[in-house]
Amino acid sequence: MGTLLQNKNIVIMGLRNKWSIAWGIAQAAAGEGAGLIFTCQSDREKEETEKLTAELGKFPVYICDISADENINEVFDVIRERHGVLHGVVHAIAHANPEDLSNDFVYTSRAGFLHALDVSAYSLVAVARKARELMTEGGSIVTLTYMGSEKVFGGYNVMGVTKAALEASVRYLASDLGPSGIRVNAISAGPIKTMSARGVKNFSNILSVVEEKAPLRRDVTKEDIGSACLFLLSDLSGGMTGEVTHVDCGFNVMGI
């Protein structure tokens, strides 16, 4: 086991299953000695999350309804009481209504638009506001985005717009929290076969194009993302904040 995150308490929000990017991050962080703290959205998800995280060690799992400020406040108060200082947060949370991904973007409902923004972008703001109180020694907040914020990917729709808002939020939060020694960054991950990705039309086509066109001639893995996030959570990235770092085997640099 490594020591890169030894004696550091890291909250990972959004772990759902072994195929999720958050799992790759959790594995990497646990391997470097982090004191992990997990949150999940509901009672229904808690049992599954506990079974999964038990493979890494004995780590607590708390229920946090990311759409309710009161619940976010309560959970972070519990974390403060039981774990004290917080050193890092991984925000791996996003959701859009299925109908807003299956139809053309122009048909996105007002309610669907607000839901996607609330869960996928505003939640980072709400979490950062509360996490700052526990990051008395400084720290690192990392969120996950995708290149659909920059370019149009068929079927990504409202999530692309939401990720653009998320990336702008990263920059504003970096400015606000920087004086407290807290860094805020995003990883723009290449496409990975996750449960959430199944909701995007033509996702398999996106994977094949990346494998063909990316400079490294392969698709990115959750282990790749885990390693990059490990860097951003650690002191090795102490001079970086407000950045959106692409981890996509170089696909974003290609013009054709």
mmCIF file with all atom_site columns, C-alpha atoms in Angstrom, residues 85-221:
data_model
loop_
_atom_site.group_PDB
_atom_site.id
_atom_site.type_symbol
_atom_site.label_atom_id
_atom_site.label_alt_id
_atom_site.label_comp_id
_atom_site.label_asym_id
_atom_site.label_entity_id
_atom_site.label_seq_id
_atom_site.pdbx_PDB_ins_code
_atom_site.Cartn_x
_atom_site.Cartn_y
_atom_site.Cartn_z
_atom_site.occupancy
_atom_site.B_iso_or_equiv
_atom_site.pdbx_formal_charge
_atom_site.auth_seq_id
_atom_site.auth_comp_id
_atom_site.auth_asym_id
_atom_site.auth_atom_id
_atom_site.pdbx_PDB_model_num
ATOM 1   C CA . VAL A 1 85  ? -10.895 17.419 9.554   1.00 0.00 ? 85  VAL A CA 1
ATOM 2   C CA . LEU A 1 86  ? -11.696 16.722 5.912   1.00 0.00 ? 86  LEU A CA 1
ATOM 3   C CA . HIS A 1 87  ? -8.971  16.777 3.263   1.00 0.00 ? 87  HIS A CA 1
ATOM 4   C CA . GLY A 1 88  ? -10.756 15.905 0.041   1.00 0.00 ? 88  GLY A CA 1
ATOM 5   C CA . VAL A 1 89  ? -14.092 15.466 -1.687  1.00 0.00 ? 89  VAL A CA 1
ATOM 6   C CA . VAL A 1 90  ? -14.832 13.564 -4.873  1.00 0.00 ? 90  VAL A CA 1
ATOM 7   C CA . HIS A 1 91  ? -18.097 14.703 -6.461  1.00 0.00 ? 91  HIS A CA 1
ATOM 8   C CA . ALA A 1 92  ? -19.128 11.937 -8.877  1.00 0.00 ? 92  ALA A CA 1
ATOM 9   C CA . ILE A 1 93  ? -22.803 12.791 -9.141  1.00 0.00 ? 93  ILE A CA 1
ATOM 10  C CA . ALA A 1 94  ? -24.912 13.431 -12.234 1.00 0.00 ? 94  ALA A CA 1
ATOM 11  C CA . HIS A 1 95  ? -28.415 12.615 -13.412 1.00 0.00 ? 95  HIS A CA 1
ATOM 12  C CA . ALA A 1 96  ? -30.850 13.556 -16.155 1.00 0.00 ? 96  ALA A CA 1
ATOM 13  C CA . ASN A 1 97  ? -34.292 12.218 -16.885 1.00 0.00 ? 97  ASN A CA 1
ATOM 14  C CA . PRO A 1 98  ? -34.136 9.406  -19.484 1.00 0.00 ? 98  PRO A CA 1
ATOM 15  C CA . GLU A 1 99  ? -36.605 11.136 -21.794 1.00 0.00 ? 99  GLU A CA 1
ATOM 16  C CA . ASP A 1 100 ? -34.327 14.168 -21.947 1.00 0.00 ? 100 ASP A CA 1
ATOM 17  C CA . LEU A 1 101 ? -31.524 11.968 -23.276 1.00 0.00 ? 101 LEU A CA 1
ATOM 18  C CA . SER A 1 102 ? -33.590 9.921  -25.710 1.00 0.00 ? 102 SER A CA 1
ATOM 19  C CA . ASN A 1 103 ? -35.278 12.882 -27.419 1.00 0.00 ? 103 ASN A CA 1
ATOM 20  C CA . ASP A 1 104 ? -33.600 15.754 -29.270 1.00 0.00 ? 104 ASP A CA 1
ATOM 21  C CA . PHE A 1 105 ? -32.229 18.472 -26.990 1.00 0.00 ? 105 PHE A CA 1
ATOM 22  C CA . VAL A 1 106 ? -34.759 20.996 -28.260 1.00 0.00 ? 106 VAL A CA 1
ATOM 23  C CA . TYR A 1 107 ? -37.503 18.964 -26.571 1.00 0.00 ? 107 TYR A CA 1
ATOM 24  C CA . THR A 1 108 ? -35.896 19.129 -23.121 1.00 0.00 ? 108 THR A CA 1
ATOM 25  C CA . SER A 1 109 ? -38.598 19.964 -20.606 1.00 0.00 ? 109 SER A CA 1
ATOM 26  C CA . ARG A 1 110 ? -38.227 22.856 -18.205 1.00 0.00 ? 110 ARG A CA 1
ATOM 27  C CA . ALA A 1 111 ? -38.518 20.451 -15.284 1.00 0.00 ? 111 ALA A CA 1
ATOM 28  C CA . GLY A 1 112 ? -35.949 18.107 -16.818 1.00 0.00 ? 112 GLY A CA 1
ATOM 29  C CA . PHE A 1 113 ? -33.525 20.958 -17.437 1.00 0.00 ? 113 PHE A CA 1
ATOM 30  C CA . LEU A 1 114 ? -33.791 22.177 -13.854 1.00 0.00 ? 114 LEU A CA 1
ATOM 31  C CA . HIS A 1 115 ? -33.470 18.647 -12.490 1.00 0.00 ? 115 HIS A CA 1
ATOM 32  C CA . ALA A 1 116 ? -30.252 17.968 -14.411 1.00 0.00 ? 116 ALA A CA 1
ATOM 33  C CA . LEU A 1 117 ? -28.725 21.281 -13.334 1.00 0.00 ? 117 LEU A CA 1
ATOM 34  C CA . ASP A 1 118 ? -29.741 20.808 -9.711  1.00 0.00 ? 118 ASP A CA 1
ATOM 35  C CA . VAL A 1 119 ? -28.420 17.279 -9.280  1.00 0.00 ? 119 VAL A CA 1
ATOM 36  C CA . SER A 1 120 ? -25.394 17.448 -11.573 1.00 0.00 ? 120 SER A CA 1
ATOM 37  C CA . ALA A 1 121 ? -24.095 21.005 -11.147 1.00 0.00 ? 121 ALA A CA 1
ATOM 38  C CA . TYR A 1 122 ? -25.624 22.877 -8.220  1.00 0.00 ? 122 TYR A CA 1
ATOM 39  C CA . SER A 1 123 ? -24.927 19.919 -5.933  1.00 0.00 ? 123 SER A CA 1
ATOM 40  C CA . LEU A 1 124 ? -21.204 20.670 -6.260  1.00 0.00 ? 124 LEU A CA 1
ATOM 41  C CA . VAL A 1 125 ? -21.803 24.209 -4.998  1.00 0.00 ? 125 VAL A CA 1
ATOM 42  C CA . ALA A 1 126 ? -23.869 22.983 -2.048  1.00 0.00 ? 126 ALA A CA 1
ATOM 43  C CA . VAL A 1 127 ? -21.299 20.336 -1.140  1.00 0.00 ? 127 VAL A CA 1
ATOM 44  C CA . ALA A 1 128 ? -18.337 22.713 -1.461  1.00 0.00 ? 128 ALA A CA 1
ATOM 45  C CA . ARG A 1 129 ? -20.029 25.264 0.787   1.00 0.00 ? 129 ARG A CA 1
ATOM 46  C CA . LYS A 1 130 ? -20.377 22.722 3.586   1.00 0.00 ? 130 LYS A CA 1
ATOM 47  C CA . ALA A 1 131 ? -17.092 20.902 2.970   1.00 0.00 ? 131 ALA A CA 1
ATOM 48  C CA . ARG A 1 132 ? -15.171 24.165 3.339   1.00 0.00 ? 132 ARG A CA 1
ATOM 49  C CA . GLU A 1 133 ? -16.111 24.244 7.027   1.00 0.00 ? 133 GLU A CA 1
ATOM 50  C CA . LEU A 1 134 ? -14.344 20.904 7.572   1.00 0.00 ? 134 LEU A CA 1
ATOM 51  C CA . MET A 1 135 ? -11.306 21.635 5.397   1.00 0.00 ? 135 MET A CA 1
ATOM 52  C CA . THR A 1 136 ? -9.519  23.632 8.070   1.00 0.00 ? 136 THR A CA 1
ATOM 53  C CA . GLU A 1 137 ? -6.127  22.501 6.770   1.00 0.00 ? 137 GLU A CA 1
ATOM 54  C CA . GLY A 1 138 ? -6.930  23.171 3.130   1.00 0.00 ? 138 GLY A CA 1
ATOM 55  C CA . GLY A 1 139 ? -7.809  20.392 0.746   1.00 0.00 ? 139 GLY A CA 1
ATOM 56  C CA . SER A 1 140 ? -8.957  19.310 -2.685  1.00 0.00 ? 140 SER A CA 1
ATOM 57  C CA . ILE A 1 141 ? -12.379 18.997 -4.300  1.00 0.00 ? 141 ILE A CA 1
ATOM 58  C CA . VAL A 1 142 ? -12.600 17.038 -7.553  1.00 0.00 ? 142 VAL A CA 1
ATOM 59  C CA . THR A 1 143 ? -15.630 16.626 -9.797  1.00 0.00 ? 143 THR A CA 1
ATOM 60  C CA . LEU A 1 144 ? -16.231 14.704 -13.011 1.00 0.00 ? 144 LEU A CA 1
ATOM 61  C CA . THR A 1 145 ? -17.200 16.189 -16.351 1.00 0.00 ? 145 THR A CA 1
ATOM 62  C CA . TYR A 1 146 ? -17.201 15.183 -20.011 1.00 0.00 ? 146 TYR A CA 1
ATOM 63  C CA . MET A 1 147 ? -16.283 16.769 -23.352 1.00 0.00 ? 147 MET A CA 1
ATOM 64  C CA . GLY A 1 148 ? -19.977 16.995 -24.171 1.00 0.00 ? 148 GLY A CA 1
ATOM 65  C CA . SER A 1 149 ? -19.703 20.349 -22.388 1.00 0.00 ? 149 SER A CA 1
ATOM 66  C CA . GLU A 1 150 ? -17.485 21.640 -25.202 1.00 0.00 ? 150 GLU A CA 1
ATOM 67  C CA . LYS A 1 151 ? -18.698 19.829 -28.316 1.00 0.00 ? 151 LYS A CA 1
ATOM 68  C CA . VAL A 1 152 ? -21.994 18.300 -29.373 1.00 0.00 ? 152 VAL A CA 1
ATOM 69  C CA . PHE A 1 153 ? -22.301 14.561 -28.817 1.00 0.00 ? 153 PHE A CA 1
ATOM 70  C CA . GLY A 1 154 ? -25.563 13.149 -30.103 1.00 0.00 ? 154 GLY A CA 1
ATOM 71  C CA . GLY A 1 155 ? -27.725 11.942 -27.238 1.00 0.00 ? 155 GLY A CA 1
ATOM 72  C CA . TYR A 1 156 ? -25.784 13.717 -24.483 1.00 0.00 ? 156 TYR A CA 1
ATOM 73  C CA . ASN A 1 157 ? -28.187 16.646 -24.734 1.00 0.00 ? 157 ASN A CA 1
ATOM 74  C CA . VAL A 1 158 ? -29.019 18.397 -21.465 1.00 0.00 ? 158 VAL A CA 1
ATOM 75  C CA . MET A 1 159 ? -26.107 16.701 -19.721 1.00 0.00 ? 159 MET A CA 1
ATOM 76  C CA . GLY A 1 160 ? -23.725 18.566 -22.018 1.00 0.00 ? 160 GLY A CA 1
ATOM 77  C CA . VAL A 1 161 ? -25.251 21.877 -20.997 1.00 0.00 ? 161 VAL A CA 1
ATOM 78  C CA . THR A 1 162 ? -25.182 20.795 -17.363 1.00 0.00 ? 162 THR A CA 1
ATOM 79  C CA . LYS A 1 163 ? -21.504 19.824 -17.547 1.00 0.00 ? 163 LYS A CA 1
ATOM 80  C CA . ALA A 1 164 ? -20.710 23.241 -19.003 1.00 0.00 ? 164 ALA A CA 1
ATOM 81  C CA . ALA A 1 165 ? -22.359 24.801 -15.949 1.00 0.00 ? 165 ALA A CA 1
ATOM 82  C CA . LEU A 1 166 ? -20.416 22.413 -13.727 1.00 0.00 ? 166 LEU A CA 1
ATOM 83  C CA . GLU A 1 167 ? -17.099 23.436 -15.277 1.00 0.00 ? 167 GLU A CA 1
ATOM 84  C CA . ALA A 1 168 ? -17.897 27.129 -14.847 1.00 0.00 ? 168 ALA A CA 1
ATOM 85  C CA . SER A 1 169 ? -18.798 26.389 -11.230 1.00 0.00 ? 169 SER A CA 1
ATOM 86  C CA . VAL A 1 170 ? -15.383 24.787 -10.748 1.00 0.00 ? 170 VAL A CA 1
ATOM 87  C CA . ARG A 1 171 ? -13.689 28.017 -11.767 1.00 0.00 ? 171 ARG A CA 1
ATOM 88  C CA . TYR A 1 172 ? -15.834 30.236 -9.528  1.00 0.00 ? 172 TYR A CA 1
ATOM 89  C CA . LEU A 1 173 ? -15.490 27.869 -6.580  1.00 0.00 ? 173 LEU A CA 1
ATOM 90  C CA . ALA A 1 174 ? -11.717 27.757 -7.096  1.00 0.00 ? 174 ALA A CA 1
ATOM 91  C CA . SER A 1 175 ? -11.665 31.546 -6.782  1.00 0.00 ? 175 SER A CA 1
ATOM 92  C CA . ASP A 1 176 ? -13.868 31.568 -3.675  1.00 0.00 ? 176 ASP A CA 1
ATOM 93  C CA . LEU A 1 177 ? -12.146 28.724 -1.825  1.00 0.00 ? 177 LEU A CA 1
ATOM 94  C CA . GLY A 1 178 ? -8.562  29.350 -2.868  1.00 0.00 ? 178 GLY A CA 1
ATOM 95  C CA . PRO A 1 179 ? -7.833  31.788 -0.023  1.00 0.00 ? 179 PRO A CA 1
ATOM 96  C CA . SER A 1 180 ? -8.717  28.950 2.377   1.00 0.00 ? 180 SER A CA 1
ATOM 97  C CA . GLY A 1 181 ? -6.160  26.681 0.714   1.00 0.00 ? 181 GLY A CA 1
ATOM 98  C CA . ILE A 1 182 ? -8.860  24.587 -0.968  1.00 0.00 ? 182 ILE A CA 1
ATOM 99  C CA . ARG A 1 183 ? -8.353  23.566 -4.588  1.00 0.00 ? 183 ARG A CA 1
ATOM 100 C CA . VAL A 1 184 ? -11.247 22.769 -6.932  1.00 0.00 ? 184 VAL A CA 1
ATOM 101 C CA . ASN A 1 185 ? -10.653 20.874 -10.166 1.00 0.00 ? 185 ASN A CA 1
ATOM 102 C CA . ALA A 1 186 ? -12.506 18.718 -12.662 1.00 0.00 ? 186 ALA A CA 1
ATOM 103 C CA . ILE A 1 187 ? -11.556 15.641 -14.643 1.00 0.00 ? 187 ILE A CA 1
ATOM 104 C CA . SER A 1 188 ? -13.011 15.490 -18.135 1.00 0.00 ? 188 SER A CA 1
ATOM 105 C CA . ALA A 1 189 ? -13.124 11.741 -18.518 1.00 0.00 ? 189 ALA A CA 1
ATOM 106 C CA . GLY A 1 190 ? -13.289 9.968  -21.825 1.00 0.00 ? 190 GLY A CA 1
ATOM 107 C CA . PRO A 1 191 ? -16.302 7.686  -22.398 1.00 0.00 ? 191 PRO A CA 1
ATOM 108 C CA . ILE A 1 192 ? -16.426 4.652  -20.118 1.00 0.00 ? 192 ILE A CA 1
ATOM 109 C CA . LYS A 1 193 ? -18.981 1.833  -19.985 1.00 0.00 ? 193 LYS A CA 1
ATOM 110 C CA . THR A 1 194 ? -20.899 2.817  -16.866 1.00 0.00 ? 194 THR A CA 1
ATOM 111 C CA . MET A 1 195 ? -24.548 2.305  -15.938 1.00 0.00 ? 195 MET A CA 1
ATOM 112 C CA . SER A 1 196 ? -25.189 5.995  -16.568 1.00 0.00 ? 196 SER A CA 1
ATOM 113 C CA . ALA A 1 197 ? -23.581 5.857  -20.006 1.00 0.00 ? 197 ALA A CA 1
ATOM 114 C CA . ARG A 1 198 ? -26.150 3.291  -21.110 1.00 0.00 ? 198 ARG A CA 1
ATOM 115 C CA . GLY A 1 199 ? -28.707 6.089  -21.166 1.00 0.00 ? 199 GLY A CA 1
ATOM 116 C CA . VAL A 1 200 ? -26.848 7.941  -23.920 1.00 0.00 ? 200 VAL A CA 1
ATOM 117 C CA . LYS A 1 201 ? -27.913 7.104  -27.460 1.00 0.00 ? 201 LYS A CA 1
ATOM 118 C CA . ASN A 1 202 ? -25.196 5.729  -29.748 1.00 0.00 ? 202 ASN A CA 1
ATOM 119 C CA . PHE A 1 203 ? -22.787 5.366  -26.826 1.00 0.00 ? 203 PHE A CA 1
ATOM 120 C CA . SER A 1 204 ? -21.141 2.300  -28.353 1.00 0.00 ? 204 SER A CA 1
ATOM 121 C CA . ASN A 1 205 ? -20.414 4.355  -31.482 1.00 0.00 ? 205 ASN A CA 1
ATOM 122 C CA . ILE A 1 206 ? -18.696 6.990  -29.368 1.00 0.00 ? 206 ILE A CA 1
ATOM 123 C CA . LEU A 1 207 ? -16.483 4.324  -27.805 1.00 0.00 ? 207 LEU A CA 1
ATOM 124 C CA . SER A 1 208 ? -15.444 2.929  -31.168 1.00 0.00 ? 208 SER A CA 1
ATOM 125 C CA . VAL A 1 209 ? -14.648 6.380  -32.581 1.00 0.00 ? 209 VAL A CA 1
ATOM 126 C CA . VAL A 1 210 ? -12.476 7.243  -29.576 1.00 0.00 ? 210 VAL A CA 1
ATOM 127 C CA . GLU A 1 211 ? -10.590 3.980  -29.883 1.00 0.00 ? 211 GLU A CA 1
ATOM 128 C CA . GLU A 1 212 ? -9.977  4.680  -33.562 1.00 0.00 ? 212 GLU A CA 1
ATOM 129 C CA . LYS A 1 213 ? -9.111  8.392  -33.362 1.00 0.00 ? 213 LYS A CA 1
ATOM 130 C CA . ALA A 1 214 ? -7.533  8.989  -29.933 1.00 0.00 ? 214 ALA A CA 1
ATOM 131 C CA . PRO A 1 215 ? -3.726  9.337  -30.052 1.00 0.00 ? 215 PRO A CA 1
ATOM 132 C CA . LEU A 1 216 ? -3.325  6.389  -27.663 1.00 0.00 ? 216 LEU A CA 1
ATOM 133 C CA . ARG A 1 217 ? -5.680  4.299  -29.839 1.00 0.00 ? 217 ARG A CA 1
ATOM 134 C CA . ARG A 1 218 ? -7.715  3.009  -26.921 1.00 0.00 ? 218 ARG A CA 1
ATOM 135 C CA . ASP A 1 219 ? -10.578 3.960  -24.662 1.00 0.00 ? 219 ASP A CA 1
ATOM 136 C CA . VAL A 1 220 ? -9.858  5.335  -21.221 1.00 0.00 ? 220 VAL A CA 1
ATOM 137 C CA . THR A 1 221 ? -10.384 3.101  -18.171 1.00 0.00 ? 221 THR A CA 1
#
